[in-house]
Amino acid sequence: MNIILFGPPGAGKGTQAQFIVKKHNYFQLSTGQLLRNETKQKTALGKEIEKLISNGKFVSDEIVDSLLKQSITNLKFRDRIIFDGYPRNVEQAINLEKILSEFDQNIGRIIFLNVARDIIEKRIMGRMTCEKCNMILNAFFNKSEIELHPCGKEYLVKRIDDNLETIIERYDTYINTTKPVLDFYLKNENFYTIDGNAEIEEITSKINKILTV
Ligand code: AMP
């Protein structure tokens, strides 16, 4: 079954998706990561995407939807996708249902990680992502893991959009544009809310339970 991890920026969607990938053999479809990969190409499109991301703005639905479709139509990932960072507005939520049903798939779990604003800020300000393996660590909470990171700590970098100014912009966009997606899913029988303020391990164990009911 496909899964949506939903929540504000810094809620821990990427971190939890990585655990699900390992434990349940899933594919993490992070639209943010796909877009960051595009920026590395240094094409005109890559540069446009980089500008939007670094200003905390959304990339157009047209671009994001085309990246998304490439993964949904890949038979290797059939019914094993974790949507991380998608949908981010109501139009995307409608589009996702449309594409999935076209390819005879659906969404088996929608998990909302509900996190307070002040916690988000600390998580994002400390976030370090490995350029080699994409592992996410936190400079405040994972000091020893950073020192011992298998790829080497020089590969752990801060994202261009993880600064205070951009966080404010991204959080406002979340409240105004992304949060309304909750209404779209609230009545879905596969919708679950988790207290995302808790410790990582506690959240992982709650997600594991939800995936096995
Ligand atoms: P994330 O890695 O999910 O925090 O996303 C980083 C940035 O990529 C966002 O702040 C947006 O600029 C862009 N982005 C990611 N997913 C989407 C999406 N579904 N729609 C529009 N923009 C997106």
Tab-separated table of C-alpha atoms and ligand atoms in Angstrom:
chain	number	residue	atom	x	y	z
A	1	MET	CA	0.000	0.000	0.000
A	2	ASN	CA	1.134	3.582	-0.622
A	3	ILE	CA	1.599	5.943	2.316
A	4	ILE	CA	1.415	9.727	2.697
A	5	LEU	CA	3.492	11.351	5.435
A	6	PHE	CA	1.928	14.730	6.014
A	7	GLY	CA	3.009	17.621	8.233
A	8	PRO	CA	4.715	20.997	8.429
A	9	PRO	CA	8.302	21.536	7.267
A	10	GLY	CA	10.626	20.032	9.875
A	11	ALA	CA	7.964	17.644	11.202
A	12	GLY	CA	10.290	14.677	10.682
A	13	LYS	CA	8.661	13.299	7.523
A	14	GLY	CA	12.016	12.595	5.853
A	15	THR	CA	13.522	11.036	8.984
A	16	GLN	CA	10.537	8.737	9.511
A	17	ALA	CA	10.348	7.878	5.810
A	18	GLN	CA	13.941	6.618	6.003
A	19	PHE	CA	12.983	4.226	8.835
A	20	ILE	CA	9.966	2.931	6.888
A	21	VAL	CA	12.162	2.370	3.825
A	22	LYS	CA	14.572	0.241	5.864
A	23	LYS	CA	12.056	-1.720	7.895
A	24	HIS	CA	9.284	-2.245	5.358
A	25	ASN	CA	11.203	-2.080	2.065
A	26	TYR	CA	9.531	1.046	0.725
A	27	PHE	CA	10.517	3.741	-1.762
A	28	GLN	CA	10.700	7.307	-0.402
A	29	LEU	CA	9.286	9.772	-2.882
A	30	SER	CA	10.430	13.116	-1.504
A	31	THR	CA	9.432	15.812	-3.977
A	32	GLY	CA	11.840	18.183	-2.184
A	33	GLN	CA	14.716	15.745	-2.772
A	34	LEU	CA	13.742	15.223	-6.420
A	35	LEU	CA	13.734	18.993	-6.871
A	36	ARG	CA	17.101	19.374	-5.107
A	37	ASN	CA	18.492	16.730	-7.488
A	38	GLU	CA	17.262	18.859	-10.402
A	39	THR	CA	19.110	21.901	-9.040
A	40	LYS	CA	22.384	19.959	-9.203
A	41	GLN	CA	21.968	19.701	-13.005
A	42	LYS	CA	22.628	23.479	-13.284
A	43	THR	CA	20.168	23.713	-16.208
A	44	ALA	CA	17.872	26.743	-16.655
A	45	LEU	CA	15.110	24.730	-14.971
A	46	GLY	CA	17.466	23.682	-12.152
A	47	LYS	CA	18.420	27.317	-11.516
A	48	GLU	CA	14.766	28.405	-11.478
A	49	ILE	CA	13.942	25.650	-8.967
A	50	GLU	CA	16.915	26.608	-6.766
A	51	LYS	CA	15.746	30.220	-6.618
A	52	LEU	CA	12.233	29.204	-5.552
A	53	ILE	CA	13.444	26.733	-2.917
A	54	SER	CA	15.948	29.155	-1.405
A	55	ASN	CA	13.178	31.756	-1.077
A	56	GLY	CA	10.857	29.255	0.583
A	57	LYS	CA	8.417	29.372	-2.370
A	58	PHE	CA	6.619	26.440	-3.961
A	59	VAL	CA	7.799	25.035	-7.259
A	60	SER	CA	4.948	24.958	-9.822
A	61	ASP	CA	2.508	22.039	-9.729
A	62	GLU	CA	3.358	21.326	-13.373
A	63	ILE	CA	7.045	20.642	-12.591
A	64	VAL	CA	6.405	18.727	-9.360
A	65	ASP	CA	3.597	16.632	-10.888
A	66	SER	CA	5.781	15.525	-13.793
A	67	LEU	CA	8.556	14.379	-11.405
A	68	LEU	CA	5.969	12.560	-9.328
A	69	LYS	CA	4.475	10.739	-12.293
A	70	GLN	CA	7.845	9.250	-13.229
A	71	SER	CA	7.958	7.412	-9.881
A	72	ILE	CA	4.291	6.417	-9.717
A	73	THR	CA	4.503	4.813	-13.153
A	74	ASN	CA	7.686	2.912	-12.248
A	75	LEU	CA	6.595	-0.696	-11.696
A	76	LYS	CA	9.476	-1.266	-9.249
A	77	PHE	CA	7.762	1.064	-6.753
A	78	ARG	CA	4.196	-0.092	-7.301
A	79	ASP	CA	2.171	0.153	-4.052
A	80	ARG	CA	5.402	0.738	-2.070
A	81	ILE	CA	5.666	4.528	-2.208
A	82	ILE	CA	5.936	6.889	0.752
A	83	PHE	CA	4.883	10.344	-0.360
A	84	ASP	CA	7.034	12.776	1.604
A	85	GLY	CA	6.258	16.448	0.913
A	86	TYR	CA	3.445	15.741	-1.535
A	87	PRO	CA	0.611	16.756	-1.702
A	88	ARG	CA	1.270	20.282	-0.507
A	89	ASN	CA	-1.928	21.921	-1.732
A	90	VAL	CA	-5.468	20.769	-2.478
A	91	GLU	CA	-4.860	20.682	-6.262
A	92	GLN	CA	-1.936	18.281	-5.708
A	93	ALA	CA	-4.096	16.088	-3.463
A	94	ILE	CA	-6.716	15.830	-6.219
A	95	ASN	CA	-3.997	15.196	-8.809
A	96	LEU	CA	-2.483	12.420	-6.702
A	97	GLU	CA	-5.794	10.570	-6.488
A	98	LYS	CA	-6.224	10.946	-10.235
A	99	ILE	CA	-2.752	9.623	-11.173
A	100	LEU	CA	-2.931	6.758	-8.668
A	101	SER	CA	-6.329	5.601	-9.899
A	102	GLU	CA	-5.121	5.845	-13.534
A	103	PHE	CA	-2.425	3.340	-12.582
A	104	ASP	CA	-4.758	1.238	-10.478
A	105	GLN	CA	-3.205	2.184	-7.130
A	106	ASN	CA	-4.449	3.980	-4.042
A	107	ILE	CA	-3.361	5.427	-0.704
A	108	GLY	CA	-3.414	2.946	2.180
A	109	ARG	CA	-2.320	5.256	5.026
A	110	ILE	CA	-2.260	9.018	5.522
A	111	ILE	CA	-0.172	9.861	8.585
A	112	PHE	CA	-0.197	13.412	9.926
A	113	LEU	CA	2.806	14.354	12.099
A	114	ASN	CA	1.462	17.172	14.219
A	115	VAL	CA	4.336	19.341	15.529
A	116	ALA	CA	4.462	22.665	17.393
A	117	ARG	CA	6.002	25.731	15.728
A	118	ASP	CA	8.891	26.170	18.227
A	119	ILE	CA	9.993	22.542	17.868
A	120	ILE	CA	9.971	22.846	14.087
A	121	GLU	CA	12.371	25.775	14.254
A	122	LYS	CA	14.920	23.899	16.338
A	123	ARG	CA	14.720	20.798	14.137
A	124	ILE	CA	15.182	22.770	10.923
A	125	MET	CA	17.980	24.989	12.270
A	126	GLY	CA	19.969	21.917	13.319
A	127	ARG	CA	19.209	19.753	10.278
A	128	MET	CA	22.178	18.289	8.393
A	129	THR	CA	21.693	16.120	5.299
A	130	CYS	CA	24.318	13.776	3.879
A	131	GLU	CA	25.087	14.661	0.257
A	132	LYS	CA	26.069	11.050	-0.395
A	133	CYS	CA	23.388	8.892	1.291
A	134	ASN	CA	20.696	11.552	2.082
A	135	MET	CA	20.659	10.562	5.769
A	136	ILE	CA	19.200	13.303	7.960
A	137	LEU	CA	20.864	14.177	11.286
A	138	ASN	CA	20.566	17.087	13.673
A	139	ALA	CA	23.462	19.188	14.956
A	140	PHE	CA	21.712	19.692	18.337
A	141	PHE	CA	20.488	16.152	18.942
A	142	ASN	CA	22.882	13.808	17.087
A	143	LYS	CA	26.367	15.083	17.973
A	144	SER	CA	27.973	11.622	18.226
A	145	GLU	CA	26.189	10.238	15.125
A	146	ILE	CA	27.565	13.209	13.176
A	147	GLU	CA	31.132	12.433	14.307
A	148	LEU	CA	30.691	8.750	13.388
A	149	HIS	CA	28.715	9.213	10.171
A	150	PRO	CA	29.838	6.390	7.800
A	151	CYS	CA	30.131	8.625	4.702
A	152	GLY	CA	32.304	11.106	6.648
A	153	LYS	CA	31.012	14.220	8.413
A	154	GLU	CA	32.294	16.476	5.592
A	155	TYR	CA	29.339	15.229	3.521
A	156	LEU	CA	26.812	16.488	6.049
A	157	VAL	CA	25.529	19.835	4.815
A	158	LYS	CA	22.883	22.365	5.715
A	159	ARG	CA	20.106	22.853	3.155
A	160	ILE	CA	19.985	26.270	1.442
A	161	ASP	CA	16.437	26.791	2.699
A	162	ASP	CA	17.157	25.882	6.334
A	163	ASN	CA	17.603	29.422	7.678
A	164	LEU	CA	15.362	31.471	9.932
A	165	GLU	CA	14.035	33.802	7.235
A	166	THR	CA	13.023	30.960	4.915
A	167	ILE	CA	11.547	28.903	7.747
A	168	ILE	CA	9.112	31.740	8.519
A	169	GLU	CA	8.056	31.881	4.851
A	170	ARG	CA	7.715	28.088	4.580
A	171	TYR	CA	5.702	27.844	7.775
A	172	ASP	CA	3.284	30.575	6.631
A	173	THR	CA	2.819	28.759	3.321
A	174	TYR	CA	2.186	25.552	5.237
A	175	ILE	CA	-0.569	27.185	7.319
A	176	ASN	CA	-2.218	28.947	4.383
A	177	THR	CA	-1.811	26.443	1.554
A	178	THR	CA	-0.820	23.009	2.834
A	179	LYS	CA	-2.834	22.677	6.042
A	180	PRO	CA	-6.168	22.890	4.126
A	181	VAL	CA	-5.190	19.524	2.594
A	182	LEU	CA	-6.014	18.053	6.021
A	183	ASP	CA	-9.711	18.777	5.444
A	184	PHE	CA	-9.440	16.805	2.233
A	185	TYR	CA	-8.211	13.725	4.152
A	186	LEU	CA	-9.876	14.116	7.553
A	187	LYS	CA	-12.826	11.857	6.772
A	188	ASN	CA	-10.676	9.225	5.048
A	189	GLU	CA	-10.813	5.959	7.020
A	190	ASN	CA	-7.031	5.580	6.589
A	191	PHE	CA	-6.187	8.934	8.157
A	192	TYR	CA	-4.104	8.905	11.390
A	193	THR	CA	-2.673	11.725	13.508
A	194	ILE	CA	0.511	11.279	15.545
A	195	ASP	CA	1.979	13.659	18.117
A	196	GLY	CA	5.118	14.598	16.184
A	197	ASN	CA	6.603	16.528	19.144
A	198	ALA	CA	7.645	13.242	20.757
A	199	GLU	CA	11.061	11.519	20.542
A	200	ILE	CA	11.963	10.057	17.139
A	201	GLU	CA	11.839	6.424	18.375
A	202	GLU	CA	8.392	6.899	19.889
A	203	ILE	CA	7.037	8.298	16.626
A	204	THR	CA	8.656	5.454	14.648
A	205	SER	CA	7.022	2.876	16.869
A	206	LYS	CA	3.585	4.526	16.474
A	207	ILE	CA	4.022	4.582	12.694
A	208	ASN	CA	5.005	0.911	12.683
A	209	LYS	CA	1.815	0.082	14.567
A	210	ILE	CA	-0.290	2.072	12.089
A	211	LEU	CA	1.355	0.248	9.187
A	212	THR	CA	0.546	-3.141	10.600
A	213	VAL	CA	-3.121	-2.640	11.623
B	1	AMP	P1	11.028	19.589	1.468
B	1	AMP	O1	12.305	18.833	1.186
B	1	AMP	O2	9.815	18.715	1.416
B	1	AMP	O3	11.114	20.402	2.737
B	1	AMP	O4	10.861	20.636	0.276
B	1	AMP	C1	11.808	21.661	0.032
B	1	AMP	C2	11.243	22.686	-0.929
B	1	AMP	O5	10.988	22.067	-2.208
B	1	AMP	C3	9.914	23.304	-0.541
B	1	AMP	O6	10.050	24.374	0.379
B	1	AMP	C4	9.391	23.774	-1.903
B	1	AMP	O7	10.096	24.928	-2.340
B	1	AMP	C5	9.809	22.623	-2.801
B	1	AMP	N1	8.772	21.568	-2.852
B	1	AMP	C6	8.860	20.305	-2.306
B	1	AMP	N2	7.743	19.602	-2.514
B	1	AMP	C7	6.917	20.422	-3.194
B	1	AMP	C8	5.581	20.291	-3.687
B	1	AMP	N3	4.875	19.169	-3.502
B	1	AMP	N4	5.038	21.358	-4.349
B	1	AMP	C9	5.724	22.500	-4.538
B	1	AMP	N5	6.981	22.697	-4.085
B	1	AMP	C10	7.574	21.680	-3.424
